[in-house]
Short mmCIF file of C-alpha atoms in Angstrom, two decimals:
data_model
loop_
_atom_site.label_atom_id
_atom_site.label_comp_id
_atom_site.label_asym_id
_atom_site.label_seq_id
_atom_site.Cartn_x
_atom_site.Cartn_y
_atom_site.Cartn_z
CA UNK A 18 0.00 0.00 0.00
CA UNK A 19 3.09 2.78 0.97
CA UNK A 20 4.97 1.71 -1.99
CA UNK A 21 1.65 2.42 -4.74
CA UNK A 22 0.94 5.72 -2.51
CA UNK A 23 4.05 6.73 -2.41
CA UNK A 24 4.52 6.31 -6.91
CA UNK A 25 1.47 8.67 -7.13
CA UNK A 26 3.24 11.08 -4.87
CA UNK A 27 6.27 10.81 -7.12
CA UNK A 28 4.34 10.80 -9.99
CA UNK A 29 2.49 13.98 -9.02
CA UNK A 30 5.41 15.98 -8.07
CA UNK A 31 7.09 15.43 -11.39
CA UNK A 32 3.67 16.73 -13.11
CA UNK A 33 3.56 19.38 -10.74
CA UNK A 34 2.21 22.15 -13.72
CA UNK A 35 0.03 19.49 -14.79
CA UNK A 36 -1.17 19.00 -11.71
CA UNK A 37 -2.62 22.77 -11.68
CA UNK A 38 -4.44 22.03 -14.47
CA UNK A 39 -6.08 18.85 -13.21
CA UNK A 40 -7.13 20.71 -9.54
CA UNK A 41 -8.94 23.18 -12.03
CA UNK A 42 -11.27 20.50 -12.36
CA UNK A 43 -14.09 19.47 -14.35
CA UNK A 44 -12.28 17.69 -16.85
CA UNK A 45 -13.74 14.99 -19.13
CA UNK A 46 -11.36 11.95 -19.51
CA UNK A 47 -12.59 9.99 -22.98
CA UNK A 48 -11.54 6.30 -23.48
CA UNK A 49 -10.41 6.25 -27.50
CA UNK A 50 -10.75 2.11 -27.90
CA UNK A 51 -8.82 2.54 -31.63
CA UNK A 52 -6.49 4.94 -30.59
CA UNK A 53 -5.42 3.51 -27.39
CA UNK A 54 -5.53 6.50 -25.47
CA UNK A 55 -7.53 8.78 -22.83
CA UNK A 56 -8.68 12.11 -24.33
CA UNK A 57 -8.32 15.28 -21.75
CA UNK A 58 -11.09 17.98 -22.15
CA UNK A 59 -11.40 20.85 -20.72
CA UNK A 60 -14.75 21.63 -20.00
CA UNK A 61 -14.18 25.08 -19.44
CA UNK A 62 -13.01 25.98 -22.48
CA UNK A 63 -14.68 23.16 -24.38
CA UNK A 64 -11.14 21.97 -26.28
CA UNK A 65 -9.11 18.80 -25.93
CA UNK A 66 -6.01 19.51 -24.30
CA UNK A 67 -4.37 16.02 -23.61
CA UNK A 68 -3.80 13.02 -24.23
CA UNK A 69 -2.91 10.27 -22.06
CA UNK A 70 -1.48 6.95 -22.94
CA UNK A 71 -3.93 4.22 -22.28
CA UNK A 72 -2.40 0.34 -23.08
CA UNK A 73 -4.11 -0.98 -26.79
CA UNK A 74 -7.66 -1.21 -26.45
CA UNK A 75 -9.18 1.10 -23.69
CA UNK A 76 -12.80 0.60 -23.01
CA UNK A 77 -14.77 1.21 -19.32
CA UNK A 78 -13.39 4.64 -17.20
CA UNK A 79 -13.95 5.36 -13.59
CA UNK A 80 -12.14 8.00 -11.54
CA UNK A 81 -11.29 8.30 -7.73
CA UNK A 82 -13.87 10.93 -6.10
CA UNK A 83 -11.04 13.52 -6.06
CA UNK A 84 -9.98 13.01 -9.46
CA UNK A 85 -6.63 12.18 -9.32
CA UNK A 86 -6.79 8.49 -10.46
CA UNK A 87 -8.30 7.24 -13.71
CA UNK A 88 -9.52 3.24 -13.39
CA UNK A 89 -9.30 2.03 -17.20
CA UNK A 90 -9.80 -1.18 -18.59
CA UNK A 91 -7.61 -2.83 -21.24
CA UNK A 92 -8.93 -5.77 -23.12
CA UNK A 93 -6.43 -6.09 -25.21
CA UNK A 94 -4.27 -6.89 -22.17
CA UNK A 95 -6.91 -8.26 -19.98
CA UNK A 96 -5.96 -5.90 -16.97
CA UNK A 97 -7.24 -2.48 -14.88
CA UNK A 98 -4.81 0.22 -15.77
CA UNK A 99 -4.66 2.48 -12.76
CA UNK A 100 -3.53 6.23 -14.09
CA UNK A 101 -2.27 9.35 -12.56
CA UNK A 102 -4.29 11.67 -14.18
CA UNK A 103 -1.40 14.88 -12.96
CA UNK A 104 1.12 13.08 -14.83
CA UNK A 105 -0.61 10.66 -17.70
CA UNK A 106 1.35 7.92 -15.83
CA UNK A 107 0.36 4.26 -15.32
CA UNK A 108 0.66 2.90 -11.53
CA UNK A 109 -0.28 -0.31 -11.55
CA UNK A 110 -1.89 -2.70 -13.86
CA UNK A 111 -4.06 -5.22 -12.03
CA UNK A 112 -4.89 -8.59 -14.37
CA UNK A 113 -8.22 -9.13 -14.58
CA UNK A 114 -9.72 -12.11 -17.15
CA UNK A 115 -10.28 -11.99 -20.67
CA UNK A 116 -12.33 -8.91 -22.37
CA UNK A 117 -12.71 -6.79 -18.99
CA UNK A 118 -15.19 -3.88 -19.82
CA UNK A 119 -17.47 -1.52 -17.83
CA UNK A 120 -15.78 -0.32 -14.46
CA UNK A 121 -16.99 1.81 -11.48
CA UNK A 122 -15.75 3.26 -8.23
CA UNK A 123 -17.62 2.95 -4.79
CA UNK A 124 -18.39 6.55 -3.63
CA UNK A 125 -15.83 6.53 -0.98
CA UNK A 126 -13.57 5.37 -4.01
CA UNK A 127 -12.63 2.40 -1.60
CA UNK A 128 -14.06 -0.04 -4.51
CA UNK A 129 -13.21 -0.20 -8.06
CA UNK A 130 -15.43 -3.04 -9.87
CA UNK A 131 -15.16 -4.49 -13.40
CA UNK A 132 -17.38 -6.05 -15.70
CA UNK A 133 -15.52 -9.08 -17.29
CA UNK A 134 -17.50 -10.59 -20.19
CA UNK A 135 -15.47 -14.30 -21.10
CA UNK A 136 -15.67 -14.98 -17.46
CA UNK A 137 -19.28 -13.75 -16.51
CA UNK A 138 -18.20 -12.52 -13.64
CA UNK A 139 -17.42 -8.87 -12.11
CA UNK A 140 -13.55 -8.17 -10.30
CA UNK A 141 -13.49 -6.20 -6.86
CA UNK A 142 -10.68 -4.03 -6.94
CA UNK A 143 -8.87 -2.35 -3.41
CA UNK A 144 -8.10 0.95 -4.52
CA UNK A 145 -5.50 1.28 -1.81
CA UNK A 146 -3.44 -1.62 -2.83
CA UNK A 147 -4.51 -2.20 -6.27
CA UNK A 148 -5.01 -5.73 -5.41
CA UNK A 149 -7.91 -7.98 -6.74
CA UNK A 150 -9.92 -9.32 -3.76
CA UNK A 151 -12.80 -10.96 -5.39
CA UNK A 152 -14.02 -12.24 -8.23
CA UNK A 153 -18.07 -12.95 -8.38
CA UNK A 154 -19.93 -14.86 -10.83
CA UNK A 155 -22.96 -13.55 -12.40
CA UNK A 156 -26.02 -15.27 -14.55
CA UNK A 157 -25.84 -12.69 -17.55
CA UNK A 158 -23.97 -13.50 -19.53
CA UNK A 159 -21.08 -11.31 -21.30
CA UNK A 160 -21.77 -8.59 -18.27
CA UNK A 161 -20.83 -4.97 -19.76
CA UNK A 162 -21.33 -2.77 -16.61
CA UNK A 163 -20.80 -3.21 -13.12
CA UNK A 164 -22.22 -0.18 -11.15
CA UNK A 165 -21.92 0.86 -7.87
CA UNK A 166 -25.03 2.05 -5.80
CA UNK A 167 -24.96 5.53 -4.33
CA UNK A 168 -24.35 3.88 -0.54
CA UNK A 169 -21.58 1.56 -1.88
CA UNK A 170 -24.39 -1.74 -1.08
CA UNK A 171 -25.39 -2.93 -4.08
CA UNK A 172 -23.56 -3.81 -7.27
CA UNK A 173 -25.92 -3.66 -10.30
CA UNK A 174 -25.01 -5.54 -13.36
CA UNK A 175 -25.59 -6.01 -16.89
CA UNK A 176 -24.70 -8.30 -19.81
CA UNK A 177 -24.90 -8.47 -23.32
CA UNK A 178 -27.01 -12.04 -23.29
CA UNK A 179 -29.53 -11.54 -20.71
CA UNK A 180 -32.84 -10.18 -19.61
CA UNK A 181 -32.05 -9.25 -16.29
CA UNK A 182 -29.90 -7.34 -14.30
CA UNK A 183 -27.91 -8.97 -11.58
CA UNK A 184 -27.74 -7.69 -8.23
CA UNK A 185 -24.54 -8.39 -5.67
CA UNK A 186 -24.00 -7.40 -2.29
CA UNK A 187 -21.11 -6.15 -2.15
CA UNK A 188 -20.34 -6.64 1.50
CA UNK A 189 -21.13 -10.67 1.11
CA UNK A 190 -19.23 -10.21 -2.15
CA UNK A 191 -22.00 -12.83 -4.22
CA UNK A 192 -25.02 -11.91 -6.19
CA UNK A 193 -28.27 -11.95 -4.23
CA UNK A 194 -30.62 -11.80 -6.70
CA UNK A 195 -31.66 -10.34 -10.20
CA UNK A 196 -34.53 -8.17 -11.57
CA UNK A 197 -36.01 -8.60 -14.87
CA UNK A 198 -35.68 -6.33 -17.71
CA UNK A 199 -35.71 -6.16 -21.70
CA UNK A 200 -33.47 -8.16 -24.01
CA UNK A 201 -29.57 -6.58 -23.72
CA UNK A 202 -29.53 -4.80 -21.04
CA UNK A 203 -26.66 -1.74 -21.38
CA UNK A 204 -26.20 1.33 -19.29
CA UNK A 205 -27.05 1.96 -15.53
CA UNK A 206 -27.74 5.26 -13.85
CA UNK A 207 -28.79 5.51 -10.25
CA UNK A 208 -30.84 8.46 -8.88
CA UNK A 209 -28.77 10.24 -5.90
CA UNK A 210 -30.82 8.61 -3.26
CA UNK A 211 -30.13 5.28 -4.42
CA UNK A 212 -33.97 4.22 -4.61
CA UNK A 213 -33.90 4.19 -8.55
CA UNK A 214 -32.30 2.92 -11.12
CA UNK A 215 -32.56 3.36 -15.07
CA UNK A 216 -31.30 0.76 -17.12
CA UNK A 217 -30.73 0.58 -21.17
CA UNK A 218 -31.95 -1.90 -22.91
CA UNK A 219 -31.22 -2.23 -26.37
CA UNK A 220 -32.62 -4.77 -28.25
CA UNK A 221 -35.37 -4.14 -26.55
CA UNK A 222 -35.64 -0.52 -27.49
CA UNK A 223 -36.15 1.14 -23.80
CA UNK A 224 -35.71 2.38 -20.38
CA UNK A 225 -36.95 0.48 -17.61
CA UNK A 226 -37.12 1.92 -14.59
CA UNK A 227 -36.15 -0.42 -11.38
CA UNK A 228 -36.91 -0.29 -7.86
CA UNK A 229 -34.38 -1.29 -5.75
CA UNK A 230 -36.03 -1.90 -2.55
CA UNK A 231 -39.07 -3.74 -4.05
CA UNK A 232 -36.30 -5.44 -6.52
CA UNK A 233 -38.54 -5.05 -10.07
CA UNK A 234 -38.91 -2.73 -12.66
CA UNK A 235 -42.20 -0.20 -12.13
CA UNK A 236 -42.08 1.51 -15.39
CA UNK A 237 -40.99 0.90 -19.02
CA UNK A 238 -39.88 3.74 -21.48
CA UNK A 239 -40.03 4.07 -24.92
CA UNK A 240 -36.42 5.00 -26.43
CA UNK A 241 -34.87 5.21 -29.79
CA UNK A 242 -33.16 2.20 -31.43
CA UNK A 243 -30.39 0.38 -29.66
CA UNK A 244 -30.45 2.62 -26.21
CA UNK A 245 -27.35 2.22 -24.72
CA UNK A 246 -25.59 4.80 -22.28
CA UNK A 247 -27.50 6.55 -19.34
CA UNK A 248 -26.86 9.68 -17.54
CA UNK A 249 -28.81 10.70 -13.99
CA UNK A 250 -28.49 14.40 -12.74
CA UNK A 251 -28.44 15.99 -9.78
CA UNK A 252 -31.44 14.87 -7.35
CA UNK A 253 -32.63 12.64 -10.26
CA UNK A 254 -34.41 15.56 -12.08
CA UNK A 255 -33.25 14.76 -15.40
CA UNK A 256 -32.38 11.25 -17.25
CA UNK A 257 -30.98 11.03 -20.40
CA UNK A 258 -30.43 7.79 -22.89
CA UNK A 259 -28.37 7.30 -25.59
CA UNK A 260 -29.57 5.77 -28.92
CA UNK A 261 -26.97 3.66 -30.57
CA UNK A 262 -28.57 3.26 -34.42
CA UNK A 263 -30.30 6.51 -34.45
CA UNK A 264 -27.77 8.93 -33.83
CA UNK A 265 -29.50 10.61 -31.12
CA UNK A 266 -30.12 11.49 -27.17
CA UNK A 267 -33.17 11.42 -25.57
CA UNK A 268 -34.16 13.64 -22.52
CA UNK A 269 -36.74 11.11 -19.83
CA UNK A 270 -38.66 13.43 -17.34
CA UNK A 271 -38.61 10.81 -14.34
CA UNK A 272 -41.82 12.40 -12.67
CA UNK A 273 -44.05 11.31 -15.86
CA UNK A 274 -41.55 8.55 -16.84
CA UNK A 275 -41.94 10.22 -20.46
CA UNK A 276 -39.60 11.25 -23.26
CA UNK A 277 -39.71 14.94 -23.82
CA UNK A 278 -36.79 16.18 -25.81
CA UNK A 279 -34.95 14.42 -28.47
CA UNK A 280 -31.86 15.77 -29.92
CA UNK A 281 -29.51 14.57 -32.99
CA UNK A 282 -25.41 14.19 -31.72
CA UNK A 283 -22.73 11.86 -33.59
CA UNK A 284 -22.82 8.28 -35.10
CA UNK A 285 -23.26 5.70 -32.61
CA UNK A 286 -23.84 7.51 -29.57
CA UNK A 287 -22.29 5.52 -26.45
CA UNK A 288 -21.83 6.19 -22.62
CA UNK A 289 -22.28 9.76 -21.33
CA UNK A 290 -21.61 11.60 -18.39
CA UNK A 291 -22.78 14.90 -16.94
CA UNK A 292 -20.32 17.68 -15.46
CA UNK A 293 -21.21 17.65 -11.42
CA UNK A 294 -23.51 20.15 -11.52
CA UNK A 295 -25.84 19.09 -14.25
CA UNK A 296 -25.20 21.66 -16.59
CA UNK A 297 -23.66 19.56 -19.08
CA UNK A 298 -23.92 16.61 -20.75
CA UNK A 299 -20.60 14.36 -22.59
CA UNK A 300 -21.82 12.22 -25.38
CA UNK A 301 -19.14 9.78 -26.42
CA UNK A 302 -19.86 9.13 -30.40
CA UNK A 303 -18.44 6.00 -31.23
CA UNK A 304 -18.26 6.22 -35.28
CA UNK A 305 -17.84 10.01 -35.12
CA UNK A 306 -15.04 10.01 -32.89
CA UNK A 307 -16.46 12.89 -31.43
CA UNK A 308 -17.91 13.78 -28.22
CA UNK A 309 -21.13 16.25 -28.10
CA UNK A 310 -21.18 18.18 -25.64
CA UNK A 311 -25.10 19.37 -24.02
CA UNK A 312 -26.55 22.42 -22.25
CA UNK A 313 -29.06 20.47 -20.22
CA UNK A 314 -30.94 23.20 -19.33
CA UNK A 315 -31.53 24.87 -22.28
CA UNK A 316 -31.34 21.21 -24.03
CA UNK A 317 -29.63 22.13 -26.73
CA UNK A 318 -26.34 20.54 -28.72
CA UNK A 319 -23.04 23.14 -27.99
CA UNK A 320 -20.21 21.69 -28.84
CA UNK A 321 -18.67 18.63 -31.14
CA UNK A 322 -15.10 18.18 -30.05
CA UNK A 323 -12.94 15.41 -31.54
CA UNK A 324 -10.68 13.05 -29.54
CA UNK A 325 -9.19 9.88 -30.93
CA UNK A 326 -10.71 7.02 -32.32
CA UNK A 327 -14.12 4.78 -31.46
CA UNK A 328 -14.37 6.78 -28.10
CA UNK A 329 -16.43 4.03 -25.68
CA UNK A 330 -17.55 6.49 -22.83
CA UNK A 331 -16.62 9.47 -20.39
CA UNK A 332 -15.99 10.16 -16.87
CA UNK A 333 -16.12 13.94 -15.67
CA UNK A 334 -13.97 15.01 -12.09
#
């Protein structure tokens, strides 16, 4: 544990000007799966400033709470890269099994866990020691995303071949149940309060909306074709859904469980992310290799910034 602590120390006092930059937080960090790299936005100024190196085939990002760490998966390599974000430099690479994916990080950023599809299964990283220290089977199979409730309880996971998403306790480290969705389900977002989720389903073309103390869905949402990513802001007010195939974003009003704003972005539109106050929303575009970039309020398109190539998703710290 001192000797990983003490390399991002290291690490952080050689970036030292870079370090400035990242402290003038929110940045958006943009997995390039082609390019093998991290894109760096600013979202202040709306450009790409960066680039970090990010092994061959990045997919799933996560970041520490105070943004100093980036969690990326490699599937090329099978492994967690663990990245100074100060310095663009790798601390540890943690082996995971073959085609790792979606990750996330508890909110006390104790936790990092990973979706691993050939093993249907999801790794529990330490943060602290970079260490794997367990490995828990799930029924879906090929599981994309592994997200962490709001409390740090509940793991909620989803895969490729399945109709369900699977739920695991994190303390007991085992799944403890699953609750039924549409065909494929994708993306997870959890409202603040942890009492919601939304999950993407894609081939079955919508949102459904679970609850997680009753453990079932209550509502089901029309979407576009092939809904994928999901974004939750601030005190659940607003959802938002990707639509792979139709080159668009949808906006879901939670209190009427209705669509009410549609708006075109890039080709393939993947995971998102919103900037921690809601004011923006990161649309990674797959085929575009672009990311649009969302005034949520207004709910209007403001940006197109290009990164690298067959960006998979964002995280925003």
């Amino acid at each position: 544990m001192f000797g990983f602590r003490s390399l991002r120390a290291a690490f952080a006092a050689a970036g030292l000007l870079a370090c400035t930059a990242v402290q003038a937080a929110p940045f958006a960090y943009v997995p390039n799966e082609k390019s093998g790299s991290v894109s760096v936005i600013d979202s202040a100024s709306g450009a790409a400033v960066r680039t970090i190196a990010a092994g061959k085939r990045p997919r799933g990002i996560a970041a520490d709470p105070q943004g100093a760490v980036l969690y990326v998966t490699d599937a090329a390599a099978n492994a967690l890269l663990v990245l100074d974000t100060a310095s663009g430099a790798t601390l540890a690479s943690i082996a995971l099994g073959r085609s790792p994916e979606g990750v996330s990080v508890s909110g006390d950023g104790r936790l990092a866990a990973v979706a691993v599809e050939d093993s249907n299964s999801v790794a529990l990283i330490d943060t602290a020691s970079s260490k794997l220290v367990a490995d828990i089977k799930v029924q879906g199979q090929n599981p994309e995303h592994a997200v962490f409730s709001p409390d740090g309880r509940w793991l909620l996971v989803s895969a490729e071949n399945a109709e369900q998403v699977d739920l695991i306790d994190v303390a007991l480290r085992r799944q403890v149940g699953s609750i039924a969705v549409g065909l494929r389900p994708r993306g997870i977002g959890f409202t603040p309060d942890g009492t919601r989720a939304y999950v993407a389903c894609e081939l079955a073309g919508a949102v459904y909306v679970l609850d997680l103390a009753a453990r079932r869905s209550i509502a089901t949402i029309p979407a576009g074709k092939n809904p994928a990513g999901i974004a939750v802001g601030p005190g659940g007010r607003q959802v938002w859904v990707s639509n792979g195939a139709d080159g668009s974003v949808m906006l879901i009003d939670p209190e009427r469980n209705a669509v009410t704003a549609t708006l075109a972005v890039g080709k393939r539109p993947w995971n998102m992310a919103l900037t921690p106050d809601g004011a923006r929303l990161y649309v990674a575009n797959g085929r575009s290799d672009s990311v649009t970039v969302i005034d949520t309020a207004g709910v209007a398109k403001v940006a197109e910034i290009a990164v690298g190539q067959l960006p998979w998703g964002v995280v925003i710290r």
